[in-house]
Amino acid sequence: MNYYSKQAPIILITEMSRFRAHKHDMDSRVFANLPPGSLRVVQVTDPHLHANPSGCLLGLNTLESFDRILDTARTLAPLDMILVTGDLVHDGSPVGYAHLRKRLAALQTPTYCIAGNHDQPAVMRSVVHRGKVQVVTSAQHRGWSLVFLNSTLPDNDGGHLSDQELENLANSLQAHRDKHTLVCLHHHPVPVGSAWMDTMALDNPERFFDIIDQHPQVRGILWGHIHQEFEAERKGVRLIASPSTCIQFAPGQDEFGVDPLPPGLRWLALLPDGRIRTGVQRLAVCPAEIDLRSAGY
Ligand SMILES: [Fe+2]
């Protein structure tokens, strides 16, 4: 990963935030005292739903866990938007997407979905994209622009940004130079310190960051995929990833490892001056006994 060390230092701040997150579990006041005009955002990621409502990952019913997380999101209302950053379903099934869409639509909040490596992007769009639940390339809310990238490859768990996606990114950043910007994708564009997971990172981050570096309005980059909390900073840009709404991966592992931490969501306050306040809220306890010795999922 020489590219990263040559190009820009990445300041890791995950450990401190991991500690803080425990202190603030289930605190509905996280959006209190925001400057007027701030956007109240919730990210839910990697729900891994199945067509079968009883579908589990490592013993955890992913639909029930998703419902519990959406209950938590309701305690943070009113929300300006919800971001769903990939692996919406585990089995690529239209019925799985329908479970997700029904629940997100009930929240009556602008919701933006992007694909993950477990998704079927065309199926996802055909089922999910309707009304306030959208699959789009960008959206603007007040003084902020959000860019949504598809970093998936067919039949491959790793990530890649095609020429088309990179062009979409550049065009959107060019068209909204006056807006603070949050770029969202599924795969991690920097290593997160788990060797097994870093083999499934974005495989062309240099082209991605070349574009980001030309646009100082980019304030943050947000992703899913890693099923764990992560916060860092690169050239003043926040790098943020989040727990899954189902099973968690243990940080700092050479090989696949499960973390017994409960499922969670991330809240983000996008301030009018471009700053981002953010944190993680988890369920008080894990809703099932996870098989911690599993070698995969
Ligand atoms: Fe996932």
XYZ file of C-alpha atoms and ligand atoms in Angstrom:
298
model
C 0.000 0.000 0.000
C 2.840 2.385 -0.796
C 0.459 4.683 -2.605
C -1.027 5.886 0.666
C 2.222 6.601 2.477
C 3.632 8.431 -0.536
C 0.532 10.502 -1.223
C -0.868 11.653 2.072
C -0.725 10.644 5.703
C -3.847 9.006 7.098
C -4.491 9.917 10.707
C -6.336 7.080 12.403
C -8.815 8.071 15.095
C -10.889 4.908 15.320
C -9.798 3.689 18.746
C -10.850 6.864 20.519
C -14.206 6.939 18.758
C -14.757 3.229 19.478
C -14.469 4.060 23.171
C -16.706 7.116 22.885
C -19.345 5.124 21.052
C -19.854 2.853 24.036
C -20.336 5.834 26.285
C -23.054 7.275 24.062
C -25.073 4.194 23.164
C -28.738 4.962 22.527
C -28.448 8.669 23.280
C -31.306 10.397 21.434
C -29.738 13.814 22.102
C -26.895 13.396 19.613
C -28.462 15.962 17.285
C -29.043 18.509 20.054
C -27.506 21.989 19.829
C -26.735 21.934 16.118
C -26.279 25.211 14.243
C -29.389 26.206 12.227
C -29.355 24.669 8.765
C -27.491 21.524 9.791
C -28.532 18.250 8.166
C -29.469 15.302 10.383
C -28.374 12.102 8.663
C -28.367 8.417 9.598
C -26.266 5.778 7.835
C -27.425 2.172 8.018
C -25.158 -0.262 6.258
C -24.728 -3.910 5.329
C -28.117 -5.227 6.492
C -27.607 -8.467 4.471
C -31.332 -9.265 4.302
C -32.597 -12.526 2.831
C -35.751 -13.424 0.925
C -36.619 -15.694 3.859
C -37.527 -13.471 6.850
C -35.904 -16.100 9.080
C -32.578 -15.734 7.258
C -29.552 -15.554 9.560
C -25.858 -14.745 9.417
C -23.812 -16.594 12.060
C -26.989 -17.158 14.048
C -28.264 -13.563 13.850
C -31.606 -12.909 12.126
C -30.650 -10.045 9.834
C -34.203 -8.768 9.235
C -35.031 -8.601 12.935
C -31.752 -6.860 13.623
C -32.439 -4.353 10.817
C -35.849 -3.628 12.347
C -34.238 -2.970 15.730
C -31.748 -0.581 14.150
C -34.537 1.282 12.333
C -36.299 1.610 15.692
C -33.124 3.287 16.938
C -33.129 5.574 13.879
C -36.691 6.609 14.745
C -35.496 7.851 18.130
C -33.245 10.312 16.256
C -36.073 11.760 14.120
C -36.701 14.125 12.511
C -34.069 13.092 9.967
C -33.151 14.880 6.757
C -31.887 11.754 5.042
C -30.900 8.126 5.424
C -27.896 6.584 3.650
C -27.758 2.841 2.961
C -24.227 1.985 1.882
C -24.387 -1.461 0.375
C -24.973 -5.166 0.990
C -28.666 -4.412 1.287
C -29.367 -8.088 0.767
C -27.222 -11.167 1.183
C -28.836 -13.314 -1.502
C -29.491 -10.805 -4.317
C -33.189 -11.645 -4.152
C -36.012 -9.285 -5.220
C -37.942 -10.361 -2.110
C -35.033 -9.362 0.118
C -35.008 -5.912 -1.507
C -38.775 -5.678 -1.034
C -38.353 -6.295 2.716
C -35.864 -3.458 2.816
C -37.855 -1.063 0.676
C -41.051 -1.501 2.679
C -39.258 -0.656 5.913
C -37.320 2.323 4.556
C -40.387 3.767 2.804
C -42.272 3.712 6.120
C -39.760 6.203 7.533
C -40.930 8.869 5.033
C -37.407 10.292 4.771
C -35.269 10.875 1.664
C -33.218 7.684 1.502
C -30.311 6.922 -0.817
C -29.101 3.368 -1.484
C -25.874 2.196 -3.090
C -24.824 -1.328 -4.020
C -22.378 -3.574 -2.182
C -20.589 -6.734 -3.252
C -23.512 -8.922 -2.144
C -26.023 -6.881 -4.154
C -27.374 -7.294 -7.650
C -27.386 -3.613 -8.719
C -30.003 -3.971 -11.467
C -32.367 -5.981 -9.254
C -31.759 -3.565 -6.405
C -32.689 -0.554 -8.489
C -35.755 -2.181 -10.035
C -37.230 -3.018 -6.622
C -35.960 -0.233 -4.363
C -35.986 2.948 -6.483
C -39.377 4.556 -5.940
C -40.751 7.561 -4.066
C -38.455 8.749 -1.307
C -36.205 5.683 -1.518
C -33.789 6.291 -4.361
C -30.829 4.824 -6.206
C -29.168 7.882 -7.787
C -25.680 9.213 -8.488
C -25.956 12.404 -6.421
C -28.319 14.518 -4.354
C -28.244 18.048 -2.999
C -29.709 19.117 0.336
C -29.289 22.701 1.493
C -25.585 23.573 1.304
C -24.442 19.977 0.898
C -23.978 17.662 -2.052
C -23.810 13.886 -1.672
C -22.204 11.697 -4.327
C -23.129 8.012 -4.553
C -20.701 5.661 -6.301
C -21.138 2.061 -7.386
C -17.840 0.368 -6.468
C -19.005 -3.192 -7.115
C -17.743 -5.729 -9.626
C -19.813 -8.694 -10.837
C -18.995 -11.908 -8.949
C -16.190 -10.254 -7.017
C -16.075 -9.137 -3.381
C -13.418 -6.523 -4.099
C -14.108 -2.950 -5.170
C -13.364 -0.962 -8.299
C -14.486 2.379 -9.684
C -15.128 2.162 -13.403
C -14.294 4.988 -15.796
C -17.999 5.839 -15.781
C -18.174 6.068 -11.990
C -15.033 8.202 -11.835
C -16.493 10.474 -14.507
C -19.724 10.744 -12.510
C -17.688 11.700 -9.450
C -15.694 14.358 -11.310
C -18.777 15.772 -13.025
C -20.761 15.985 -9.822
C -17.915 17.666 -7.970
C -17.466 20.107 -10.862
C -21.192 20.912 -10.987
C -21.473 21.594 -7.251
C -18.204 23.286 -6.377
C -20.046 25.643 -4.039
C -21.438 22.838 -1.875
C -19.759 20.894 0.907
C -19.607 17.304 -0.251
C -19.863 13.848 1.259
C -18.797 11.024 -1.084
C -20.403 7.635 -0.375
C -19.398 4.203 -1.655
C -19.408 0.621 -0.396
C -15.746 -0.391 -0.474
C -12.961 1.127 1.609
C -10.592 3.393 -0.359
C -7.839 3.131 2.295
C -6.550 0.114 4.227
C -8.366 -0.426 7.523
C -5.748 -2.652 9.151
C -7.347 -6.073 8.693
C -5.317 -8.061 6.159
C -8.232 -10.247 5.022
C -10.548 -7.277 4.629
C -7.925 -5.151 2.901
C -7.758 -7.719 0.086
C -11.339 -6.614 -0.690
C -10.681 -2.857 -0.719
C -11.083 -0.489 -3.648
C -8.451 -1.572 -6.182
C -7.936 1.826 -7.859
C -7.837 4.346 -5.003
C -5.183 6.473 -6.732
C -7.614 7.539 -9.467
C -10.304 8.166 -6.866
C -8.082 10.338 -4.677
C -6.657 12.209 -7.666
C -10.184 13.511 -8.280
C -10.948 14.096 -4.601
C -7.720 16.073 -4.176
C -8.731 18.490 -6.945
C -11.946 19.431 -5.140
C -11.478 21.055 -1.748
C -15.227 21.075 -1.109
C -15.058 17.348 -0.271
C -15.452 17.149 3.508
C -15.907 13.445 4.016
C -15.835 9.979 2.475
C -18.262 7.433 3.910
C -18.411 3.698 3.282
C -19.792 0.358 4.507
C -18.377 -3.123 3.779
C -16.036 -3.436 6.769
C -18.747 -4.079 9.421
C -16.871 -2.065 12.032
C -16.413 1.485 13.180
C -13.559 3.369 11.530
C -12.589 7.016 11.566
C -9.527 8.636 10.087
C -8.524 11.778 8.271
C -6.608 12.342 5.038
C -5.615 15.836 3.897
C -8.336 17.259 6.118
C -11.021 14.979 4.650
C -12.893 12.777 7.137
C -12.731 9.036 6.344
C -15.644 7.255 7.993
C -16.995 3.703 8.101
C -19.558 2.083 10.268
C -20.896 -1.012 12.002
C -23.278 -3.260 10.137
C -26.912 -3.521 11.154
C -26.193 -7.265 11.613
C -22.864 -8.995 12.374
C -19.632 -7.158 13.227
C -16.091 -7.904 12.060
C -13.292 -7.601 14.607
C -10.759 -4.849 13.804
C -7.065 -5.519 13.259
C -7.394 -9.157 12.148
C -5.176 -11.021 9.682
C -7.994 -13.479 8.965
C -11.772 -13.395 9.196
C -12.851 -12.633 12.757
C -16.204 -11.784 14.301
C -16.649 -9.091 16.937
C -19.270 -9.668 19.668
C -20.249 -5.973 19.635
C -23.962 -5.389 18.973
C -25.285 -4.116 15.622
C -25.308 -0.361 15.123
C -25.937 2.688 12.981
C -24.029 5.904 12.413
C -25.467 9.381 12.861
C -23.923 12.325 11.031
C -24.651 16.019 11.479
C -23.593 17.926 8.361
C -23.045 21.487 9.488
C -23.527 24.574 7.287
C -19.816 25.437 7.585
C -18.741 22.022 6.208
C -17.876 20.345 9.475
C -19.151 16.850 10.241
C -20.143 15.651 13.678
C -20.624 11.922 13.818
C -20.846 8.916 16.076
C -22.125 5.379 16.345
C -25.125 4.062 18.219
C -25.426 0.351 18.903
C -28.158 -1.829 20.305
C -27.694 -2.310 24.049
C -27.077 -6.030 23.570
C -26.558 -8.292 20.588
C -29.968 -9.741 19.616
C -28.542 -13.250 19.175
C -25.629 -15.367 20.275
C -23.147 -15.002 17.455
C -20.900 -17.912 16.475
C -17.565 -16.234 17.242
C -15.504 -19.209 16.031
C -16.835 -19.054 12.522
C -14.242 -19.003 9.756
C -16.514 -17.103 7.361
C -20.070 -16.106 6.640
Fe -21.368 -6.567 4.207
